[in-house]
Coordinates of C-alpha atoms in Angstrom, one line a residue:
X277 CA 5.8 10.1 -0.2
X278 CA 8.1 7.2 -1.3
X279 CA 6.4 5.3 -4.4
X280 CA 5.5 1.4 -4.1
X281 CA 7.9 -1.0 -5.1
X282 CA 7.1 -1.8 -8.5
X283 CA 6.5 -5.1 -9.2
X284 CA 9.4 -7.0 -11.4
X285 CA 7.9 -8.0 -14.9
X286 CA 5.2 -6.4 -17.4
X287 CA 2.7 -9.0 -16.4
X288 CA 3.1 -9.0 -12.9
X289 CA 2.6 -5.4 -13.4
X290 CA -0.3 -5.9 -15.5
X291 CA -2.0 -7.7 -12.6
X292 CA -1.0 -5.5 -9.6
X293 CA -2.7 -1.9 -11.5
X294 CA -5.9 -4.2 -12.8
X295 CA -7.1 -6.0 -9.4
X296 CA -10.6 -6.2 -10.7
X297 CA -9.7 -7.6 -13.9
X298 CA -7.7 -10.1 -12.4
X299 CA -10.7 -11.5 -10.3
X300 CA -13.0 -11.6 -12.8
X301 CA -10.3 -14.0 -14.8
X302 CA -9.8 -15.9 -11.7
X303 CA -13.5 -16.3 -11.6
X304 CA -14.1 -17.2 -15.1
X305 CA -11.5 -19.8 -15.2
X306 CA -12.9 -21.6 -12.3
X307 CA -16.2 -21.5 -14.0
X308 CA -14.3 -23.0 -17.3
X309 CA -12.4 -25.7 -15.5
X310 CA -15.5 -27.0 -12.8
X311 CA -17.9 -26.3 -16.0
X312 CA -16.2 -28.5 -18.3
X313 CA -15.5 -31.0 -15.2
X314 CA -18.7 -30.8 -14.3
X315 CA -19.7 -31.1 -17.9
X316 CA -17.3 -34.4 -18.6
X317 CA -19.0 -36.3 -15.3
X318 CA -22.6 -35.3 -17.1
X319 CA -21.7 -36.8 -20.4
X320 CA -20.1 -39.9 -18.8
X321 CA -23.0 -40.6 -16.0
X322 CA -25.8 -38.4 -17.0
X323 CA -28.3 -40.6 -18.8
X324 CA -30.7 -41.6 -15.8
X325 CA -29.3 -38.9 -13.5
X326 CA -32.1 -36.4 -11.7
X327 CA -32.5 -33.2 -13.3
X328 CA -32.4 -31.6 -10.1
X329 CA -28.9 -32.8 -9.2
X330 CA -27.7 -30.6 -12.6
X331 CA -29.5 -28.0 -11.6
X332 CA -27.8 -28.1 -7.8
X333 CA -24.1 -28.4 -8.9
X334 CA -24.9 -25.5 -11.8
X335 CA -25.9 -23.0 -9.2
X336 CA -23.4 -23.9 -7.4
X337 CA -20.9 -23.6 -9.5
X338 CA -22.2 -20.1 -10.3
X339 CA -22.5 -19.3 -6.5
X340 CA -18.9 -20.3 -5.9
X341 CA -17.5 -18.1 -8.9
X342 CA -19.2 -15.1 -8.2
X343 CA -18.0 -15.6 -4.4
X344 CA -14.5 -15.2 -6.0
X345 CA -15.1 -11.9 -7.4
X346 CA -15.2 -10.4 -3.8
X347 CA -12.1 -12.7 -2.8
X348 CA -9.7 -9.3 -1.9
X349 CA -12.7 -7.4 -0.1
X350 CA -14.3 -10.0 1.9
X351 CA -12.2 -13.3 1.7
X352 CA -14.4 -14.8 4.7
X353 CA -17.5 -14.5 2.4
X354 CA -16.1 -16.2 -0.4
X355 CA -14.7 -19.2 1.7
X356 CA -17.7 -19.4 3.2
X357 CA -19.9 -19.8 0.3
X358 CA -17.2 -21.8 -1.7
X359 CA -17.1 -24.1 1.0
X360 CA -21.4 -24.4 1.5
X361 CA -21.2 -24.9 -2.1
X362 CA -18.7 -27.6 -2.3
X363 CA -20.3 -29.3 0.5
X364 CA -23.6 -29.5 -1.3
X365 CA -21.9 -30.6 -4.8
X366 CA -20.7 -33.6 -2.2
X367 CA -23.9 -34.6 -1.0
X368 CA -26.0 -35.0 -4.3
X369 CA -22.9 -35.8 -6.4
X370 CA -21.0 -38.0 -4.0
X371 CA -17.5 -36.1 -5.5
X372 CA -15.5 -32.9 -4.2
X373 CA -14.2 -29.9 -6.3
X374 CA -11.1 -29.1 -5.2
X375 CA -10.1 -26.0 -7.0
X376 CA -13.1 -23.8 -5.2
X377 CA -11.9 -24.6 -1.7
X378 CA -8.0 -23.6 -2.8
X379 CA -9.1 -20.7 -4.5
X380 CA -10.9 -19.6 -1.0
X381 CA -7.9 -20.7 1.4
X382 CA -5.4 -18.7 -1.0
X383 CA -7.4 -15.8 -0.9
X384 CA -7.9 -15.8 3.0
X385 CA -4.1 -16.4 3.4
X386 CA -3.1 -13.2 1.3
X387 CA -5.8 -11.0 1.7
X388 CA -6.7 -12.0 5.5
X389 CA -4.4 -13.0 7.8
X390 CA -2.4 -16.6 8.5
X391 CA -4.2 -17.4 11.0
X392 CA -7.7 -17.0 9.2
X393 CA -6.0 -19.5 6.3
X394 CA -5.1 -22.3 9.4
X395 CA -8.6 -21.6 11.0
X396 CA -10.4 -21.9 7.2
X397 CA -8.2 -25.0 6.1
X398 CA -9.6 -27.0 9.5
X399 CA -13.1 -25.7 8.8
X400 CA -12.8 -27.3 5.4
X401 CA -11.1 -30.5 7.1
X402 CA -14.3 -30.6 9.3
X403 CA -16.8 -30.0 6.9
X404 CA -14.9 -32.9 4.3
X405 CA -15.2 -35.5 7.7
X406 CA -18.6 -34.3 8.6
X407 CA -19.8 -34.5 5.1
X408 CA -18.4 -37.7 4.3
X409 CA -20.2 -39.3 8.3
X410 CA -23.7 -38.0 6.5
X411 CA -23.6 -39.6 3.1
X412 CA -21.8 -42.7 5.0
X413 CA -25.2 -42.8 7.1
X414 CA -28.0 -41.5 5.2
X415 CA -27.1 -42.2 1.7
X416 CA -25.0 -45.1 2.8
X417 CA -22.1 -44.6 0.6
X418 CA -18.9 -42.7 1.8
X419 CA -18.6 -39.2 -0.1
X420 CA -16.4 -36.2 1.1
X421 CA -12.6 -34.8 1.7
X422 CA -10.1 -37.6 0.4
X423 CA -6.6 -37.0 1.3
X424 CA -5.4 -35.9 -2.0
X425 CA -8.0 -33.0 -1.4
X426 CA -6.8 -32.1 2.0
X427 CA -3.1 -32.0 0.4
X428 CA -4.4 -29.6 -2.4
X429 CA -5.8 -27.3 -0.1
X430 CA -2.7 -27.3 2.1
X431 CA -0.7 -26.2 -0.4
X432 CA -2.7 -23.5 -1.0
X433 CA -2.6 -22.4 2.2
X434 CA 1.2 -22.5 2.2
X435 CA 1.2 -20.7 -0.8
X436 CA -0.8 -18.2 0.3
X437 CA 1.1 -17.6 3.6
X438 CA 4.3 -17.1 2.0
X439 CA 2.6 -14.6 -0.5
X440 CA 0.8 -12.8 1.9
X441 CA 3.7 -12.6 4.6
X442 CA 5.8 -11.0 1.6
X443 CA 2.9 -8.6 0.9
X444 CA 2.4 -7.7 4.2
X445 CA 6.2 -7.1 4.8
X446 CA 6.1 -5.3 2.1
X447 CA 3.6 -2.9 2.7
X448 CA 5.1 -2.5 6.5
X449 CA 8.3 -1.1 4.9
X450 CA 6.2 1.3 2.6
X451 CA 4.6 2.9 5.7
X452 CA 7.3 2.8 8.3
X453 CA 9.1 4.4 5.0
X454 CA 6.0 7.0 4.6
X455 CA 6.0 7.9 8.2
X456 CA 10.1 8.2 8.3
X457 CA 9.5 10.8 5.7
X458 CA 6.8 12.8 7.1
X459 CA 8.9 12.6 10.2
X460 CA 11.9 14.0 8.2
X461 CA 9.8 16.5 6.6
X462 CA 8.0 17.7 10.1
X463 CA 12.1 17.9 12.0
X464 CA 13.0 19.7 8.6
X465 CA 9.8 22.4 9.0
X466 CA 10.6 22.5 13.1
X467 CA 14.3 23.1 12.2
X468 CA 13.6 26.1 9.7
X469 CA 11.2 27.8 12.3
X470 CA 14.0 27.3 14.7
X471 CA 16.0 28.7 12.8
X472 CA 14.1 32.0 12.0
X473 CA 14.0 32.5 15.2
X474 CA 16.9 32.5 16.5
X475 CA 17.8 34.6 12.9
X476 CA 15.1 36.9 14.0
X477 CA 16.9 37.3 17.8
X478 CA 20.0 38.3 16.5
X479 CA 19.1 40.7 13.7
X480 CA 16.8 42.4 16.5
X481 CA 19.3 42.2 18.4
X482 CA 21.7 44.1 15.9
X483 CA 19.5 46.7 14.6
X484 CA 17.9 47.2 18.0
X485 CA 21.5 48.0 20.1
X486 CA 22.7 49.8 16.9
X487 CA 20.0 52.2 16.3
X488 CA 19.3 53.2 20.0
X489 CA 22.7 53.5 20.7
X490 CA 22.8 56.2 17.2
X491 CA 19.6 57.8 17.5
X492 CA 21.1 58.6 21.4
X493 CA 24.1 59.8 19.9
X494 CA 22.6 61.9 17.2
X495 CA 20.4 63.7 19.2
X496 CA 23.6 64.5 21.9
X497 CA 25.5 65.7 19.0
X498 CA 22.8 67.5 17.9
X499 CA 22.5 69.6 21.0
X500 CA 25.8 70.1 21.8
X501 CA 26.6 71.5 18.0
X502 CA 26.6 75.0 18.9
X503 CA 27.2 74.7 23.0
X504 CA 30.2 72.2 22.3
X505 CA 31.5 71.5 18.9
X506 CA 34.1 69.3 20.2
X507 CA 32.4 66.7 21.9
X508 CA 29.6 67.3 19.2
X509 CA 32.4 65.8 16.9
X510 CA 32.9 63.0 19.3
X511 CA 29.4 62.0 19.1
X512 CA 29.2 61.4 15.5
X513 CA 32.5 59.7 15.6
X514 CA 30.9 57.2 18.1
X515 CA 28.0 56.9 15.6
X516 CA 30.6 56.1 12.7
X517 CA 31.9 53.6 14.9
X518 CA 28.6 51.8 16.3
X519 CA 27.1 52.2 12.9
X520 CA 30.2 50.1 11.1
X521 CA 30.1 47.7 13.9
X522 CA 26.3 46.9 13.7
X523 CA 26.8 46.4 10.0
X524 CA 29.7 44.5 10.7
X525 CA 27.7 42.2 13.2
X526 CA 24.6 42.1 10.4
X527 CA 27.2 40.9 7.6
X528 CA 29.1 38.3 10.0
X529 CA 25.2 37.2 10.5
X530 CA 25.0 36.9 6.6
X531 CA 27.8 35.7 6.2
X532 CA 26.6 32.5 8.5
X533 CA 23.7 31.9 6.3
X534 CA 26.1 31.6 3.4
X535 CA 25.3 34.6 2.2
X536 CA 28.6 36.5 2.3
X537 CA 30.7 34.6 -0.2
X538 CA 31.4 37.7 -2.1
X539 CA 31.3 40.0 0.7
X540 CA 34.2 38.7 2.7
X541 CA 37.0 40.8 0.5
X542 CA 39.2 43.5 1.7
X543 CA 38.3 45.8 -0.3
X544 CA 39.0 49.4 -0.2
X545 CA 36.0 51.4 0.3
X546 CA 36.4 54.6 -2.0
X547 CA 36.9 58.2 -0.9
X548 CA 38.2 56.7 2.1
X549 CA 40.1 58.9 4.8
X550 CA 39.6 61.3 7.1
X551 CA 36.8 63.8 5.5
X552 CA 35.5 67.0 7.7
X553 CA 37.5 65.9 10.8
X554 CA 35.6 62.6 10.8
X555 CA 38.0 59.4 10.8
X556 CA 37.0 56.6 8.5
X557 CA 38.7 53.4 7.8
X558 CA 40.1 52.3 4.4
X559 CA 38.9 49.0 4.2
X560 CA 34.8 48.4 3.8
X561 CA 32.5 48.4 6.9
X562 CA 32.1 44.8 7.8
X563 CA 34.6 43.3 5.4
X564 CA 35.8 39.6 6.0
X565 CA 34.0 40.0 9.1
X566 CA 31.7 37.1 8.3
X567 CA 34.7 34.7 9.2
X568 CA 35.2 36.3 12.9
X569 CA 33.3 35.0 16.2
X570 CA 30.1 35.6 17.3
X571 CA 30.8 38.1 20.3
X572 CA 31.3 37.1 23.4
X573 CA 32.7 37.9 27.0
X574 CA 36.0 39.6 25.6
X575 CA 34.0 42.6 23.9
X576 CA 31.5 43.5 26.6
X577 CA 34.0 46.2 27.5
X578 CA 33.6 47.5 24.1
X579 CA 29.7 47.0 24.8
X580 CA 29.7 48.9 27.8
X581 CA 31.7 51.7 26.2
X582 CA 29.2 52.0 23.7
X583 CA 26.6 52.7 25.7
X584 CA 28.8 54.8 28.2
X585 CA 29.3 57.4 25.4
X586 CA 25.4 57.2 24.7
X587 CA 25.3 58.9 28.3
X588 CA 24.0 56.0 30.4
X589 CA 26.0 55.5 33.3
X590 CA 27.0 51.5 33.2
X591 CA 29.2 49.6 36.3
X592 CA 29.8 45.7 35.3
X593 CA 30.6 43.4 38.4
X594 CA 31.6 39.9 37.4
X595 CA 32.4 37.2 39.9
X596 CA 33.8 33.7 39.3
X597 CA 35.6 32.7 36.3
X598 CA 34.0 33.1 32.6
X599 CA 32.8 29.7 31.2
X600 CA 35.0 28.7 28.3
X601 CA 32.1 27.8 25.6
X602 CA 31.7 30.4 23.1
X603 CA 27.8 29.9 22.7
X604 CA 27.3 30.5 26.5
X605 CA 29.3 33.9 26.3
X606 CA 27.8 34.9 23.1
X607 CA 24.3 34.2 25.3
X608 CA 25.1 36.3 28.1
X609 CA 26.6 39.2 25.6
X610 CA 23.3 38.9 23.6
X611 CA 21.5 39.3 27.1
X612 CA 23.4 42.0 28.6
X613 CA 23.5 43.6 25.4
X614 CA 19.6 43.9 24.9
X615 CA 19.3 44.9 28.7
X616 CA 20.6 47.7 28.2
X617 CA 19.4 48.5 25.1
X618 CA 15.9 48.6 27.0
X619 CA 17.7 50.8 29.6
X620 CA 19.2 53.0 27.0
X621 CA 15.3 53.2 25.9
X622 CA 13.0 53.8 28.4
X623 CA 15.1 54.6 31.9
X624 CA 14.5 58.7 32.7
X625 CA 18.0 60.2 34.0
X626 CA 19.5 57.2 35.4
X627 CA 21.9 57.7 37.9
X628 CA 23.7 53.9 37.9
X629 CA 22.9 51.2 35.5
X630 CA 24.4 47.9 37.0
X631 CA 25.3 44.8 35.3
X632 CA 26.2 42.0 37.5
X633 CA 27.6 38.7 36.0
X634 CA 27.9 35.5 38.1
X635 CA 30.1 32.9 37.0
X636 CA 29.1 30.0 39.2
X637 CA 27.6 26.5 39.2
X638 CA 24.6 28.4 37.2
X639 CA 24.8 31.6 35.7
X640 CA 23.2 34.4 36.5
X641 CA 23.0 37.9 35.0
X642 CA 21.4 40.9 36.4
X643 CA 21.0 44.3 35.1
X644 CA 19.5 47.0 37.4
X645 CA 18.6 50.7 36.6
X646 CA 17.2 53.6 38.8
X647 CA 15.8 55.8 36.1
X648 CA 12.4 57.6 36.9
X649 CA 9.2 56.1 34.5
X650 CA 8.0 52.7 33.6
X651 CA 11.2 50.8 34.2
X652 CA 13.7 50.1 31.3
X653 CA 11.9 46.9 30.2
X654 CA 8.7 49.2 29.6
X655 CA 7.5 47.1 25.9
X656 CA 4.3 47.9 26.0
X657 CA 4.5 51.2 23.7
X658 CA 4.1 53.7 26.5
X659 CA 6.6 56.7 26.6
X660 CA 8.8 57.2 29.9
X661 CA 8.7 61.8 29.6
X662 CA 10.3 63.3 32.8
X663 CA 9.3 66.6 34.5
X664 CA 11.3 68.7 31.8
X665 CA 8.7 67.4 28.5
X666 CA 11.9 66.2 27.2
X667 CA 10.9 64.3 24.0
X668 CA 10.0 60.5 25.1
X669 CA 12.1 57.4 24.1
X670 CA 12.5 55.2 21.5
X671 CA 9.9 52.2 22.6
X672 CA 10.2 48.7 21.7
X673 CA 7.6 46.0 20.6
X674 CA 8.5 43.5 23.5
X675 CA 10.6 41.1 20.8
X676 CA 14.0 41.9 23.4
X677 CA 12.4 40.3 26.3
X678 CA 11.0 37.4 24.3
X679 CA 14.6 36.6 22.5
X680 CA 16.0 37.1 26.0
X681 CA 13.4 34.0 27.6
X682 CA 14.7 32.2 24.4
X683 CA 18.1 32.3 24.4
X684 CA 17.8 31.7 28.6
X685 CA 15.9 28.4 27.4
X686 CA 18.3 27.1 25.7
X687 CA 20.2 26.6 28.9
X688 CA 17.0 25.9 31.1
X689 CA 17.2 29.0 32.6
X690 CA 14.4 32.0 33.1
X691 CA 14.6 35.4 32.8
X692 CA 12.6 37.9 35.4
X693 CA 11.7 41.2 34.9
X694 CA 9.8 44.2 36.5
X695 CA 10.5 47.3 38.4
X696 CA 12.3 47.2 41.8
X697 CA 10.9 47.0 44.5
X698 CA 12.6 49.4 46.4
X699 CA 12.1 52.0 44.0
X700 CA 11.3 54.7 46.8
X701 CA 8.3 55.7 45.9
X702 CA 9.1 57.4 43.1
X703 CA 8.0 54.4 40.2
X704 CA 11.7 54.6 39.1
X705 CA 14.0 51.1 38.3
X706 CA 13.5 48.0 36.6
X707 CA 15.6 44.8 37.6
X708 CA 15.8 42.2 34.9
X709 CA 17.8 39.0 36.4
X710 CA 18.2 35.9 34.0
X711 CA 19.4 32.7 35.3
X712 CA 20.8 29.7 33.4
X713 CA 21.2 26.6 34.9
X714 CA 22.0 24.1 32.2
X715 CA 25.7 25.1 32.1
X716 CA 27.9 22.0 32.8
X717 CA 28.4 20.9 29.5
X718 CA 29.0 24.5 28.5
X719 CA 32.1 24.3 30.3

C-alpha cells in the first residue's frame, strides 16, 4: 500500500507520529494561559470575592482542559463541556474565556466535519446571547459573548475548515490511491491466472495431438515391422516429423513467453543426415521457430495429414470464405485439432471422421465420427475395447473439452458435445459442434 504523505518539516512531523502528546500540550497550555488569567483577575479583584466563585471557575477550568484531551476522539464532547464550562465561568464571574470555546470549534472543524464547526459556532453564539439575557435579568448586569469573542471563535472555525478540508482531501487521495492499487494488484493476479490458462490450453494442446498422434504411429509401425517393413519405415518417419513439429510448436510457445532468446539460432544439430534410412534435418528441431505464427487455417491440411497417416479416416468440408484474423484461425485450428485428437483416442474403427468448417456470419465447426464405443469425446477415463480385445486407447482427463469451451468463449460461442443420435443402435459416434458468434471484429 502507498505510504502517507509525510508531513513537510521535523516538527510538523513530530506532532503528526505523537497525537497524544500533542493533546496533552494543547491541554496544559490552556490550563497555563486561563490559570494565570484566571489567576491575574484574583489578584486584582479577589479581596472580598466568595470562595465559592474560585472554587467554580477552578473546576472549570480543569473540566474544560481535560475535555481537550479527547478533542480528536470525541470533539462533540469537548465542545460541549468547554462550552457548559465557559458559560458557568460567565454567570458567577460576569467575563468569557475565549480560548476554551476556539480550542472546541477548531477541533470540531478538523476532526468533525464543517458543518458540525457552523452548527457549534451558532450554539456558542446562542449560549453568549442567552447568557448575557440571564445575568442582564437576574443579576442585573449584562455578562456574556462580546463581539470581539464571537470574531475569535470565527476565526477558529475558519481555520479549522481549511485544515480539516486539506486533511480530509488528503486522506481521500490516500484511499482512492490504496484502492487503485489493490485494484492493480487484483487485474495483475486475474491476468496471470489468465494467462496460465490459456498457457495450460496450448501446451495440452501440443503434447496431447503430439503424443496420440506418435503413440498411434508407434504401435502401426510396430506391427507392420515384420508383415511390411516398408510402410513400417514410413511410420516412424511420420513420428520424426510430428515429433519435431510438436517440439517446434512447444518452443514457438516458449519462445512467446520470452523464453527462447537463445533458442532461436540455426544451429546445426550434430550427427545430422540421413541415419538407418530415416531422413533428418540439418538444422535443430524447432529452431528460430519461436518467431513464426501461431497456426492457423493454412496448415490444417498438414493437420489433417497427420492424423490421416495415424489411420483415421479424416474429410474436411469448408464453406464460405476464411476470416482474415489470425487469432480466430489459430482458434478454430486449436479446436479442430483437439477434436480429433479425441477421435484419434477413443473412436473404435471409424469409418469417416468429418470436419465441417462454416465460414459465415458466425462460425461454426463440427467434427463427427462413427467409431463403435463411448464416442471420441469419451473423458471420463473409460476404455473404448472392440470385439477383437484389441488393447484400449489412450484416455484423456477431460482438459480438451474444457480448453475447447474456453477458447469458444472468447468469441461468445459454445461448444456441444455427445454421441449422435443416429448412431444405429450400435452406441457408435460422437458429434462435437462449436459455435462462435463474436466474429465481426475478427474480420
Amino acid at each position: 500500500m502507498p505510504d502517507s504523505p509525510r508531513p513537510p518539516g521535523a516538527v510538523r512531523r513530530w506532532a503528526v507520529s505523537r497525537p497524544a502528546v500533542v493533546d496533552a500540550l494543547v491541554a496544559l497550555g490552556y490550563l497555563l494561559v486561563s490559570g494565570t488569567s484566571l489567576a491575574l483577575v484574583w489578584l486584582a479583584t479577589g479581596d472580598g470575592r466568595p470562595l465559592g466563585v474560585d472554587v467554580v471557575l477552578g473546576a472549570g477550568l480543569v473540566l474544560s482542559a481535560a475535555a481537550l484531551l479527547v478533542r480528536r476522539r470525541r470533539p462533540w464532547l469537548t465542545f460541549a463541556v468547554v462550552t457548559v464550562a465557559t458559560a458557568v465561568a460567565a454567570l458567577v464571574d460576569f467575563g468569557v474565556d475565549p480560548l476554551g470555546t476556539c480550542l472546541a470549534l477548531y477541533a470540531l472543524a478538523v476532526h468533525r466535519s464543517v458543518r458540525a464547526a457552523w452548527i457549534g459556532l451558532g450554539v456558542s453564539v446562542l449560549v453568549g446571547a442567552g447568557v448575557s439575557a440571564l445575568s442582564t435579568v437576574v443579576l442585573g448586569d449584562a455578562t456574556g459573548a462580546s463581539v470581539v469573542t464571537v470574531l475569535l471563535a470565527l476565526v477558529a472555525v475558519l481555520i479549522g475548515v481549511d485544515v480539516g478540508s486539506r486533511r480530509r482531501r488528503l486522506e481521500a487521495l490516500v484511499e482512492r490511491a490504496e484502492r487503485l492499487e489493490r485494484e492493480r494488484d487484483q487485474q495483475a493476479r486475474l491476468a496471470t491466472a489468465a494467462e496460465r490458462a490459456r498457457i495450460t490450453r496450448e501446451v495440452h494442446d501440443i503434447v496431447s495431438h503430439g503424443i496420440s498422434v506418435m503413440v498411434t504411429l508407434a504401435e502401426g509401425a510396430d506391427a507392420l515391422a515384420r508383415k511390411d517393413p516398408a510402410r513400417s519405415q514410413e511410420a516412424v518417419v511420420e513420428i520424426v516429423q510430428v515429433g519435431r513439429r510438436s517440439l517446434g510448436d512447444m518452443r514457438r510457445l516458449l519462445g512467446a513467453l520470452g523464453d527462447d532468446d537463445d533458442d532461436a539460432s540455426t544451429a546445426t544439430a550434430p550427427g545430422a543426415g540421413v541415419d538407418g534410412g530415416v531422413a533428418t534435418s540439418a538444422a535443430a528441431p524447432g529452431a528460430g521457430l519461436s518467431a513464426q505464427p501461431q497456426p492457423g487455417i493454412d496448415q490444417l491440411p498438414e493437420l489433417v495429414a497427420s492424423f490421416r497417416a495415424a489411420g483415421l479416416p479424416v474429410v474436411v468440408e469448408s464453406r464460405g470464405v476464411p476470416a482474415a484474423s489470425e487469432a480466430l484461425q489459430t482458434a478454430v485450428h486449436r479446436i479442430v485439432q483437439e477434436s480429433l485428437t479425441n477421435a484419434l483416442r477413443h473412436a473404435r474403427s471409424p469409418s469417416r471422421v468429418l470436419v465441417e468448417l462454416d465460414w459465415g456470419e458466425q462460425v461454426v465447426v463440427t467434427v463427427t465420427d462413427d467409431g463403435v464405443g463411448l464416442g471420441a469425446g469419451a473423458t471420463d477415463g473409460a476404455d473404448r475395447a472392440d470385439g477383437d480385445g484389441a488393447a484400449p486407447r489412450l484416455t484423456g482427463a477431460g482438459r480438451g473439452l474444457v480448453g475447447m469451451r474456453e477458447r469458444a468463449r472468447m468469441y461468445g460461442g459454445t461448444v456441444e458435445a455427445g454421441p449422435l443420435q443416429d448412431g444405429g443402435g450400435s452406441g457408435g459416434g460422437w458429434r462435437v459442434a462449436v459455435v462462435l458468434t463474436d466474429t465481426e471484429e475478427a474480420r
